Amino acid sequence: MTKPSIVAATESDSPVDSSSAVSAVSPSSQKADNRGSRKPESAQPEPKRRWTIEESEALYRIQGWGEPYFSINAAGHITVSPQGDRGGSLDLYQLVNALKQRNLALPLLIRFSDILEDRIERLNACFAKAIARYNYPGVYRGVFPTKCNQQRHLIEDLVRFGKPHQFGLEAGSKPELMIALATLDTPGALLICNGYKDREYIETATLAQRLGQTPIIVLEQVEEVALAIEAGKKLGIKPILGIRAKLSAKGIGRWGTSAGDRAKFGLTIPEIIAAMEQLRAADMLDCLQLLHYHIGSQISAINVIKEAIREASQIYVELARLGANMKYLDVGGGLGVDYDGSKTNFYASKNYSMQNYANDVVAEVKEACEERDIPAPTLVSESGRAIASHQSVLVFDVLGTSDVQAELPEPPQDKDPLVIRNLYETYQSITVENYQEAYHDATQFKEEAVSIFGFGYLSLTDRARAERLYWACCAKILGIARQQEYVPDDLEDLEKIMASIYYVNLSVFQSAPDSWAIDQLFPILPIHRLDEEPTQRGTLADLTCDSDGKIDQFIDLRDVKYVLELHPLKPKADESSAHAYEPYYLGMFLNGAYQEIMGNLHNLFGDTNAVHITLTPKGYQIEHVVKGDTMTEVLGYVQYDSEDLIENIRRRSEQALQENRITLQEAQLLLQNYERSLSRYTYLSSS
Ligand SMILES: *Cc1c(COP(=O)(O)O)cnc(C)c1O
């Protein structure tokens, strides 16, 4: 998939024009971006000069996806401005070091509560601005879909930050209803009850009215209509009901099938009409007050959003005309996040701002209602991704790298096998004019070497020489290719083949499940050394022994890139240290939505450490420390009892002692390590 041309975004997500904190993109990097998949920074023919933080800014596209929360400071570290343009900032690298000193090991999930607050403020401000702009005669009452991130501290923050806006919660299941019922205490805020429901769900939600809440039971299945009528009659409470419509307007991309006639949830138009008849017969048509739809998550194109809201507005107007007591129109989720900062309708981006979104919702609903003289509804949205993504950053360290060895071996002698002499000659002859041809020659000679080896005519040492020569050719060719405006398709893979593997202290399955499951892109970059040129090209390999446990697609202006620009690891100055390298930290950004709860225990890597950071006038404050799983905990999830395990090892050591297979000292060390491990973090400790 290729992205279409960039849509000039005139309005940012901010209702106030946000002023950029980061300096302009340097001309050389801009040019680099325009070359498509090539990233020739390291091969600029100009004389060596110092790499600037502006170049890093442009390379990792920080302004595109990170504004106004993330930028780079003069020290070359990522800075976080959790209150956007309104408040102070902190140095992420220094923060990580400070947290490490408090025994919070990496990988570490850092949640910035102020970012969460800022997102809620922004969404409400955008709707307020749109309502004022179009003279909309109703109000906006947003809700947060709990499924996006159910962590207690986050939901409690959300409820607190949402109070001034009567921001509510949406539950999509019975356990989420339990959270919402007990946590939401904002008068007038909505409690939207979605998902599959049984009698108990509907009764509980209906009874919540008695606690002063405003639960709206959204009927998603035909069977739920009768259940709601029954529950209302039995309790003597009139439930507030909504209906989820299956729109014919379809979403796009990954969740494109969330709408349409065969969608999993919602009622078709004939079913809606039948439900209304049922409610009318039970004398409960006045209970029906809300129309809801959800056409999928991460809607990247504004025209899709418009089409859906247009159709839904008409349905809303018709329901009111048919006698329902309509008061709310709930446009669901789908508000996108610009993960790659390209402002396009690419799946990892969106071609509209939060303000465009609010404007379109308000304008379309207003027009439809005015035309038919129907009172304007309270507008409800269920934005999850757009609220929760920005607030958390996962910081992890690099444990080591595996690089392609591309040094040229000794020149061959006349007695050496022909294939080796050919490879050497190929290497010598590579020029700008013939590099593409030379690549094919080198590849062919390497294959030939492998083939003759298979027949027993090449020694293992000679095969090694042939392979090393091949890699030397590739490195030379890549050096030339990176400087070209246009790179032939058949050389596109070269960058991938030559990339280093960076081994990272994290489990993709636990911390970025969508990266593995649905190729979701998250911005990933070093959080320090950004004033140094990243001369390496790498992909990331995680700790699991699963070949899918890797990240080899990264955000780019156009499409995706298959290697990430990274810094070479620095050998540690201190020889006595057990660790060979200076710490190198990477950050994965915008991963606050869906990842935490969908993460799994593949290879028994557990939850990571997590902290909440809040800005204070003097700096910052660590609010909650949620320690990641220990080995005892993850083993408990699969029904192992650590006492039993220790007992087992003890018994075996005792037997080995008696049979003189182990010394007392060794047995002690073994038991000590075993016991200590069980109470420890499941990840590796690298420093
Ligand atoms: C998942 C979901 C949402 C949240 O969607 P986002 O795209 O994350 O905003 C909202 N409403 C319903 C019904 C959902 O299932």
XYZ file of C-alpha atoms and ligand atoms in Angstrom:
702
model
C 0.000 0.000 0.000
C 1.336 3.420 -0.854
C 0.179 6.590 0.705
C -1.397 9.183 -1.517
C -0.047 12.666 -1.508
C 0.034 14.550 1.734
C -3.139 16.344 2.667
C -2.238 19.756 3.919
C -3.521 19.766 7.448
C -4.536 23.282 8.263
C -5.791 22.497 11.701
C -3.931 20.503 14.263
C -5.493 18.335 16.932
C -5.319 21.291 19.193
C -8.238 23.679 19.216
C -5.751 26.441 19.822
C -3.116 26.749 17.133
C -0.225 24.859 18.581
C 3.122 26.471 18.061
C 5.830 24.049 17.214
C 8.450 23.591 19.872
C 10.808 21.949 17.488
C 12.831 23.695 14.864
C 12.269 23.250 11.195
C 13.239 20.195 9.230
C 16.652 20.562 7.703
C 16.712 20.669 3.905
C 18.885 17.598 3.576
C 16.550 15.371 5.565
C 13.554 16.698 3.713
C 15.149 15.607 0.508
C 15.877 12.256 2.051
C 12.216 11.831 2.900
C 11.209 12.555 -0.652
C 13.256 9.705 -1.972
C 10.842 7.104 -0.840
C 12.160 4.105 0.941
C 15.831 5.105 0.857
C 17.315 6.779 3.863
C 20.667 7.974 2.722
C 21.648 10.203 5.644
C 24.770 8.266 6.452
C 25.872 8.314 2.863
C 25.675 12.056 2.289
C 28.754 12.853 0.287
C 29.268 16.191 2.043
C 32.155 16.593 4.455
C 31.678 15.262 7.991
C 29.774 17.672 10.165
C 27.974 17.261 13.401
C 24.612 15.529 13.300
C 21.918 17.785 14.680
C 18.874 17.097 16.806
C 16.800 18.639 14.003
C 17.986 15.847 11.741
C 16.897 13.253 14.313
C 13.609 15.080 14.692
C 12.988 14.814 10.951
C 14.304 11.266 10.629
C 12.055 9.832 13.339
C 9.172 12.132 12.343
C 8.656 13.217 15.935
C 6.782 16.372 15.095
C 4.371 14.402 12.922
C 3.224 11.935 15.582
C 4.496 13.433 18.814
C 3.399 17.028 18.859
C 2.879 18.647 21.306
C 4.031 16.025 23.819
C 7.409 14.828 22.574
C 10.487 16.595 21.268
C 14.297 16.526 21.586
C 16.389 18.729 23.860
C 19.871 20.107 23.326
C 21.392 17.100 25.121
C 19.914 14.858 22.423
C 17.358 13.318 24.795
C 13.630 12.960 24.261
C 11.693 15.443 26.328
C 8.105 14.997 27.349
C 5.737 17.942 27.735
C 2.833 16.143 29.374
C 0.650 19.225 29.471
C 1.219 19.979 25.817
C 1.841 23.611 25.093
C 0.552 24.652 28.488
C 3.171 23.386 30.903
C 6.675 22.253 31.684
C 8.639 19.386 30.287
C 10.918 16.671 31.545
C 13.853 14.757 30.176
C 12.756 11.182 29.485
C 16.289 9.750 29.610
C 16.980 11.303 32.992
C 13.585 10.158 34.224
C 14.352 6.573 33.217
C 17.684 6.699 35.028
C 16.013 8.122 38.120
C 13.404 5.349 38.032
C 16.097 2.710 37.594
C 17.747 4.021 40.736
C 14.464 3.319 42.486
C 14.724 -0.320 41.455
C 12.318 -0.019 38.575
C 14.023 -2.148 35.977
C 13.446 -2.025 32.237
C 11.250 -2.708 30.338
C 9.282 0.023 31.984
C 5.927 1.461 31.024
C 5.666 5.127 31.929
C 2.219 6.664 32.001
C 1.958 10.435 31.960
C -1.288 11.314 33.683
C -1.086 14.893 32.421
C -1.144 13.674 28.821
C -4.328 11.775 29.549
C -5.846 14.930 31.005
C -4.682 16.949 28.020
C -6.289 14.498 25.574
C -9.624 14.751 27.399
C -9.320 18.531 27.440
C -8.553 18.613 23.735
C -11.437 16.388 22.718
C -13.887 18.411 24.765
C -12.417 21.695 23.544
C -12.737 20.557 19.917
C -16.409 19.699 20.400
C -17.009 22.945 22.321
C -15.418 24.899 19.505
C -17.453 23.089 16.853
C -20.667 23.578 18.834
C -19.960 27.309 19.083
C -18.924 27.568 15.449
C -22.097 25.953 14.113
C -24.410 27.345 16.774
C -25.353 23.823 17.681
C -28.287 23.876 20.115
C -27.136 20.787 22.068
C -24.153 19.650 24.139
C -21.389 17.062 23.944
C -20.963 14.290 26.544
C -18.083 11.995 25.721
C -17.455 8.581 27.240
C -14.285 6.504 27.424
C -14.590 2.920 26.166
C -13.184 0.914 29.064
C -11.930 -1.908 26.819
C -9.222 0.388 25.490
C -7.339 0.337 28.801
C -8.975 -0.929 31.978
C -6.058 -0.321 34.379
C -7.503 1.029 37.608
C -5.198 4.012 38.006
C -5.913 5.083 34.449
C -9.702 4.757 34.741
C -9.673 6.610 38.072
C -7.606 9.401 36.495
C -9.976 9.526 33.541
C -13.042 9.903 35.723
C -11.328 12.625 37.745
C -10.022 14.543 34.729
C -13.365 14.173 32.972
C -15.436 15.687 35.781
C -15.482 19.276 34.434
C -16.851 17.898 31.152
C -19.192 15.287 32.607
C -17.118 12.723 30.768
C -18.477 9.210 31.260
C -17.531 5.573 30.693
C -18.557 2.905 28.244
C -18.661 -0.760 29.228
C -18.521 -3.529 26.662
C -18.864 -6.525 28.946
C -20.062 -7.509 32.416
C -16.666 -7.108 34.115
C -16.267 -3.692 32.505
C -19.736 -2.791 33.751
C -18.544 -3.684 37.258
C -15.659 -1.213 36.857
C -17.821 1.563 35.428
C -20.598 1.199 38.006
C -18.210 1.431 40.922
C -15.856 4.057 39.541
C -17.998 6.612 37.731
C -19.312 9.143 40.236
C -19.690 12.247 38.076
C -23.242 13.588 38.214
C -24.754 13.720 34.746
C -21.994 11.688 33.090
C -23.223 8.875 30.883
C -22.615 5.197 31.493
C -23.043 3.568 28.119
C -23.711 -0.171 28.371
C -22.640 -1.992 25.219
C -21.733 -5.578 24.404
C -23.626 -8.826 24.820
C -26.050 -8.708 27.707
C -27.916 -11.199 29.832
C -30.686 -10.576 32.341
C -28.266 -9.877 35.180
C -26.330 -7.306 33.112
C -29.523 -5.456 32.170
C -30.966 -5.552 35.697
C -27.756 -4.314 37.277
C -27.432 -1.491 34.760
C -31.066 -0.476 35.218
C -30.730 -0.450 39.014
C -27.745 1.903 38.715
C -30.260 4.680 38.029
C -31.134 4.435 41.715
C -27.528 5.313 42.562
C -27.876 8.551 40.649
C -26.122 7.303 37.540
C -27.262 7.648 33.942
C -26.884 4.142 32.527
C -27.948 3.779 28.920
C -28.522 0.211 27.831
C -27.656 -0.078 24.176
C -29.557 -2.907 22.506
C -27.144 -4.723 20.229
C -29.019 -7.982 19.664
C -32.674 -8.642 18.882
C -33.023 -10.818 22.020
C -31.980 -7.961 24.282
C -35.162 -6.004 23.514
C -37.375 -8.511 25.358
C -34.872 -8.795 28.222
C -34.852 -5.025 28.696
C -38.647 -4.843 28.663
C -38.865 -7.658 31.229
C -36.243 -6.131 33.509
C -37.951 -2.726 33.394
C -41.319 -4.241 34.286
C -39.925 -6.429 37.063
C -37.970 -3.609 38.712
C -40.562 -0.939 38.116
C -37.817 1.281 36.716
C -37.947 2.717 33.230
C -34.590 1.845 31.661
C -32.902 4.338 29.353
C -32.429 2.439 26.130
C -30.326 2.905 23.063
C -30.100 1.001 19.824
C -26.944 0.149 17.944
C -27.571 0.416 14.240
C -25.793 -1.544 11.568
C -25.018 1.241 9.145
C -24.539 0.518 5.507
C -21.713 3.053 5.498
C -18.638 0.920 5.963
C -15.421 1.602 7.795
C -12.119 1.053 6.079
C -8.973 -0.845 6.793
C -8.516 -3.397 9.521
C -11.904 -2.854 11.155
C -13.834 -2.168 7.961
C -16.229 -5.033 8.650
C -17.377 -3.625 12.014
C -20.281 -2.041 10.128
C -22.572 -3.243 7.378
C -25.422 -5.742 7.284
C -23.315 -8.692 8.379
C -21.505 -6.919 11.199
C -21.196 -8.730 14.506
C -23.137 -6.157 16.510
C -26.156 -4.010 16.036
C -29.617 -4.167 14.567
C -30.441 -3.890 10.876
C -33.039 -1.322 9.857
C -35.900 -3.907 9.751
C -34.796 -5.140 13.195
C -34.817 -1.582 14.543
C -38.378 -1.091 13.298
C -39.442 -4.410 14.889
C -37.748 -3.443 18.184
C -39.668 -0.181 18.209
C -42.932 -2.044 17.724
C -42.034 -4.324 20.640
C -41.272 -1.320 22.849
C -44.436 0.469 21.747
C -46.523 -2.613 22.595
C -44.954 -2.695 26.072
C -45.654 1.013 26.443
C -41.925 1.665 26.655
C -41.175 3.520 23.443
C -40.339 6.575 25.538
C -37.424 4.593 27.013
C -35.673 4.594 23.633
C -33.496 7.702 23.726
C -30.197 6.940 22.064
C -28.930 5.894 18.665
C -25.456 4.381 18.532
C -23.159 3.134 15.824
C -19.514 2.148 15.671
C -17.961 1.574 12.273
C -14.578 0.392 13.533
C -11.393 1.705 15.047
C -8.649 3.887 13.519
C -10.756 5.301 10.694
C -8.069 6.927 8.594
C -10.257 8.798 6.085
C -12.532 11.690 6.974
C -14.955 10.977 4.123
C -15.748 7.604 5.716
C -16.540 9.326 9.006
C -18.737 11.863 7.242
C -20.673 9.249 5.338
C -21.427 7.319 8.520
C -22.552 10.362 10.478
C -24.765 11.441 7.584
C -26.534 8.089 7.472
C -26.828 7.917 11.268
C -28.271 11.435 11.463
C -31.043 10.436 9.085
C -31.820 7.305 11.099
C -31.882 9.428 14.249
C -34.339 11.889 12.750
C -36.579 9.059 11.553
C -36.602 7.354 14.964
C -37.712 10.635 16.526
C -40.433 11.038 13.906
C -41.640 7.496 14.603
C -42.285 8.429 18.224
C -39.142 7.453 20.135
C -38.058 9.868 22.848
C -34.711 10.578 21.146
C -32.138 12.577 23.117
C -28.669 11.201 22.328
C -26.688 10.384 19.232
C -23.623 8.250 20.008
C -21.107 8.169 17.171
C -18.957 5.414 18.710
C -15.171 5.262 18.368
C -12.959 5.365 15.326
C -11.258 8.723 15.833
C -7.771 7.898 14.581
C -4.245 8.398 15.842
C -1.496 9.510 13.472
C 1.068 6.841 14.319
C 3.401 7.702 11.458
C 2.731 11.417 11.401
C 2.082 11.425 7.646
C -1.420 12.996 7.815
C -2.613 10.631 5.090
C -5.341 8.008 4.888
C -2.665 5.284 5.280
C -3.750 2.724 7.890
C -1.237 4.010 10.430
C -2.333 7.597 9.957
C -5.418 9.785 9.463
C -6.101 12.587 7.038
C -8.013 14.805 9.442
C -7.564 16.514 12.789
C -9.593 16.074 15.956
C -11.135 19.455 15.195
C -12.131 18.364 11.662
C -13.772 15.333 13.238
C -15.772 17.334 15.782
C -16.769 19.856 13.122
C -18.117 17.180 10.818
C -20.088 15.418 13.531
C -21.656 18.650 14.762
C -22.378 20.095 11.322
C -23.946 16.936 9.879
C -26.208 16.299 12.857
C -27.284 19.914 13.017
C -28.205 20.017 9.351
C -30.217 16.787 9.465
C -32.174 17.821 12.560
C -32.868 21.347 11.369
C -34.181 20.138 8.050
C -36.806 17.981 9.750
C -37.421 20.173 12.768
C -36.169 17.619 15.271
C -34.509 18.871 18.506
C -30.740 18.479 18.336
C -29.420 15.541 20.365
C -26.731 15.470 23.014
C -23.708 14.260 21.068
C -21.830 11.305 22.506
C -18.565 9.818 21.247
C -16.666 6.793 22.491
C -13.098 7.658 21.552
C -10.640 5.245 23.094
C -7.518 5.224 20.962
C -7.475 9.011 20.570
C -7.696 9.482 24.349
C -5.421 6.748 25.681
C -2.656 6.183 23.109
C -0.380 9.140 23.794
C -0.159 8.833 27.566
C 2.143 5.855 27.835
C 5.680 5.191 26.656
C 7.410 1.845 26.886
C 11.140 2.190 27.486
C 13.332 -0.854 26.924
C 17.022 -1.521 26.559
C 19.137 -3.185 23.913
C 20.994 -6.283 25.102
C 23.290 -6.711 22.132
C 23.412 -6.743 18.353
C 24.193 -9.133 15.573
C 25.814 -7.421 12.622
C 26.697 -8.638 9.178
C 30.491 -9.032 9.005
C 31.406 -7.206 5.850
C 35.183 -6.739 6.084
C 37.051 -7.719 2.960
C 39.088 -10.920 3.481
C 42.674 -11.321 2.221
C 42.987 -11.258 -1.591
C 42.856 -14.796 -3.061
C 45.857 -16.544 -4.654
C 45.931 -18.155 -8.090
C 45.523 -21.583 -6.511
C 42.277 -20.573 -4.821
C 38.971 -21.845 -6.206
C 37.662 -19.920 -9.202
C 34.455 -18.913 -7.449
C 36.445 -17.098 -4.765
C 38.590 -15.327 -7.329
C 35.407 -14.326 -9.185
C 33.840 -12.889 -6.042
C 36.989 -10.936 -5.293
C 37.095 -9.580 -8.825
C 33.451 -8.608 -8.576
C 34.208 -6.722 -5.396
C 37.076 -4.870 -7.047
C 35.006 -3.876 -10.052
C 31.991 -2.351 -8.282
C 31.289 1.202 -9.446
C 28.338 3.605 -9.572
C 27.799 2.526 -13.178
C 27.631 -1.232 -12.624
C 26.563 -1.730 -8.992
C 23.234 -3.284 -9.892
C 24.853 -5.771 -12.255
C 27.600 -6.414 -9.726
C 24.964 -7.301 -7.149
C 23.528 -9.968 -9.429
C 27.008 -11.323 -10.170
C 27.905 -11.488 -6.482
C 24.632 -13.211 -5.632
C 25.146 -15.731 -8.403
C 28.724 -16.506 -7.337
C 27.634 -16.971 -3.755
C 24.935 -19.424 -4.823
C 27.489 -21.209 -6.937
C 29.815 -21.487 -3.921
C 27.051 -23.035 -1.830
C 26.217 -25.410 -4.627
C 29.798 -26.657 -5.166
C 30.155 -26.999 -1.422
C 27.113 -29.287 -1.514
C 28.910 -31.516 -4.010
C 31.982 -31.643 -1.813
C 34.239 -29.539 -4.057
C 34.648 -26.580 -1.708
C 36.099 -26.759 1.796
C 34.268 -25.264 4.750
C 37.002 -22.615 5.104
C 36.667 -21.656 1.469
C 32.912 -21.454 1.769
C 33.396 -19.082 4.694
C 35.710 -16.937 2.548
C 33.164 -16.913 -0.267
C 30.403 -15.786 2.064
C 32.559 -13.076 3.602
C 33.445 -11.805 0.129
C 29.777 -11.778 -0.766
C 28.918 -9.642 2.272
C 31.781 -7.315 1.478
C 30.333 -6.867 -2.026
C 26.876 -6.199 -0.593
C 28.212 -3.584 1.798
C 30.050 -1.786 -0.997
C 27.000 -1.908 -3.267
C 24.713 -0.663 -0.496
C 27.067 2.238 0.141
C 26.644 3.297 -3.474
C 22.908 2.560 -3.625
C 22.198 4.751 -0.614
C 23.594 7.739 -2.483
C 21.362 7.315 -5.510
C 18.169 9.231 -6.179
C 16.556 6.102 -7.509
C 17.227 2.602 -6.304
C 16.287 -0.304 -8.564
C 13.603 -2.563 -7.080
C 15.862 -5.611 -6.978
C 18.188 -3.791 -4.596
C 15.449 -2.778 -2.182
C 15.995 -5.912 -0.148
C 19.680 -5.198 0.316
C 19.028 -2.788 3.156
C 16.994 -5.494 4.921
C 19.551 -8.232 4.304
C 22.401 -6.089 5.630
C 20.493 -4.802 8.658
C 21.808 -5.506 12.135
C 19.601 -7.333 14.576
C 19.157 -5.429 17.820
C 18.208 -7.781 20.654
C 15.806 -5.941 22.908
C 14.720 -6.611 26.473
C 11.024 -6.977 25.872
C 8.360 -9.344 24.646
C 6.436 -8.117 21.622
C 3.627 -10.478 22.640
C 3.341 -8.853 26.060
C 4.019 -5.201 25.272
C 3.016 -4.634 21.653
C 0.644 -7.467 20.726
C -0.890 -5.475 17.872
C 2.527 -5.169 16.270
C 2.625 -8.946 16.055
C -1.056 -9.666 15.436
C -2.114 -6.990 12.976
C 1.140 -5.298 11.899
C 0.270 -2.164 13.797
C 3.007 0.468 13.621
C 4.197 2.355 16.682
C 6.842 5.055 16.568
C 10.084 3.541 17.945
C 13.316 5.454 18.456
C 16.246 5.899 20.835
C 15.413 8.239 23.714
C 18.992 9.542 23.923
C 22.062 10.020 21.674
C 19.803 11.939 19.300
C 22.589 14.432 18.716
C 24.659 11.620 17.214
C 24.191 10.257 13.748
C 22.447 6.870 13.823
C 24.782 5.084 11.447
C 23.380 1.589 11.871
C 20.313 0.076 10.232
C 18.550 -2.512 12.320
C 15.490 -4.572 13.059
C 14.449 -5.531 16.578
C 14.324 -9.065 17.960
C 12.628 -9.670 21.310
C 13.376 -12.064 24.172
C 10.917 -14.770 23.227
C 12.135 -17.782 21.344
C 9.475 -17.268 18.731
C 10.571 -16.096 15.310
C 7.488 -13.850 15.226
C 8.867 -11.998 18.246
C 10.406 -9.236 16.195
C 9.706 -5.773 14.883
C 10.776 -5.209 11.304
C 8.372 -2.558 10.080
C 8.722 1.037 11.125
C 6.894 4.270 10.475
C 7.885 6.269 7.409
C 6.531 9.204 5.485
C 5.573 6.937 2.621
C 4.450 3.407 3.301
C 6.675 1.716 5.896
C 10.401 1.189 6.215
C 11.933 -2.178 6.973
C 14.978 -1.047 8.913
C 15.307 1.489 11.692
C 18.182 3.953 11.983
C 19.983 3.196 15.235
C 23.273 3.960 16.950
C 26.101 1.472 17.322
C 26.365 0.208 20.893
C 29.211 1.817 22.800
C 31.592 -0.533 24.575
C 31.623 0.166 28.254
C 34.573 2.211 29.465
C 34.602 0.392 32.787
C 36.320 -2.948 32.114
C 35.315 -4.439 35.429
C 31.615 -4.197 34.649
C 29.784 -7.385 33.842
C 28.018 -5.652 30.969
C 29.827 -5.036 27.753
C 27.921 -1.980 26.536
C 26.793 1.400 27.697
C 23.020 1.304 28.175
C 21.068 2.077 24.997
C 17.400 2.833 25.555
C 14.653 2.746 22.994
C 11.154 4.096 23.440
C 7.966 2.769 21.910
C 5.430 5.565 21.791
C 1.648 5.922 21.408
C 1.023 2.457 22.832
C -1.451 3.359 25.582
C -4.499 1.897 23.849
C -5.322 -1.828 23.719
C -1.751 -3.133 24.120
C -1.673 -3.642 27.865
C -4.724 -5.821 28.159
C -4.142 -7.802 24.987
C -0.547 -8.568 25.873
C -0.003 -12.221 26.690
C 2.382 -14.437 28.594
C 4.135 -16.066 25.645
C 7.313 -17.694 26.998
C 6.082 -16.516 30.409
C 7.301 -12.969 30.078
C 4.952 -11.141 32.407
C 3.580 -7.653 32.827
C 6.250 -4.973 32.760
C 6.857 -2.513 35.562
C 4.638 0.541 35.253
C 4.657 3.980 36.856
C 2.466 7.046 36.735
C 4.250 10.368 36.471
C 2.576 13.687 37.204
C 4.111 17.101 36.645
C 4.479 19.318 39.703
C 5.586 22.940 39.875
C 9.010 21.703 41.008
C 9.397 18.855 38.568
C 7.513 15.617 38.680
C 6.052 13.153 41.094
C 5.879 9.380 40.942
C 2.244 8.558 41.645
C 1.734 4.851 41.443
C 4.295 2.143 41.038
C 2.832 -1.044 39.660
C 5.514 -3.699 39.872
C 5.615 -6.094 36.943
C 5.009 -9.803 37.390
C 7.551 -11.882 39.249
C 8.402 -15.387 38.082
C 6.380 -16.783 40.967
C 3.373 -14.839 39.700
C 3.582 -15.928 36.073
C 4.207 -19.527 37.122
C 1.127 -19.265 39.306
C -0.964 -18.306 36.235
C -0.124 -21.715 34.816
C -0.811 -23.450 38.154
C 2.706 -23.958 39.455
C 3.272 -23.413 43.125
C 6.698 -21.946 43.758
C 7.023 -23.717 47.131
C 6.478 -27.041 45.400
C 9.004 -26.170 42.719
C 11.628 -25.254 45.310
C 10.882 -28.422 47.236
C 11.457 -30.423 44.091
C 14.853 -28.850 43.496
C 15.747 -29.343 47.159
C 14.911 -33.031 47.004
C 16.893 -33.533 43.823
C 19.908 -31.686 45.214
C 19.767 -33.845 48.355
C 19.787 -36.986 46.269
C 22.638 -35.689 44.090
C 24.581 -34.864 47.270
C 24.138 -38.366 48.577
C 25.316 -39.817 45.279
C 28.279 -37.413 45.271
C 27.214 -35.792 42.001
C 27.182 -32.270 43.440
C 29.142 -30.535 46.179
C 27.428 -28.919 49.117
C 28.560 -25.534 47.850
C 27.154 -26.097 44.382
C 23.861 -27.293 45.807
C 23.612 -24.199 47.947
C 24.309 -21.896 45.024
C 21.765 -23.679 42.857
C 19.016 -23.421 45.471
C 19.857 -19.853 46.259
C 19.676 -18.812 42.594
C 16.497 -20.762 42.043
C 14.722 -19.244 45.016
C 15.919 -15.734 44.269
C 14.864 -15.956 40.609
C 11.328 -16.830 41.572
C 10.824 -13.534 43.321
C 12.331 -11.571 40.443
C 11.211 -9.795 37.280
C 10.731 -12.048 34.244
C 12.909 -9.840 32.020
C 16.695 -9.705 31.834
C 18.653 -7.348 33.982
C 21.195 -5.598 31.828
C 22.693 -3.107 34.220
C -13.700 -0.475 20.622
C -14.870 0.396 20.641
C -14.725 1.787 20.774
C -13.386 2.469 20.801
O -12.913 2.701 19.510
P -11.625 3.623 19.262
O -11.420 3.512 17.812
O -10.533 3.096 20.090
O -11.990 5.005 19.655
C -15.859 2.541 20.878
N -17.077 1.972 20.834
C -17.264 0.649 20.688
C -18.612 0.098 20.637
C -16.168 -0.178 20.575
O -16.334 -1.487 20.406
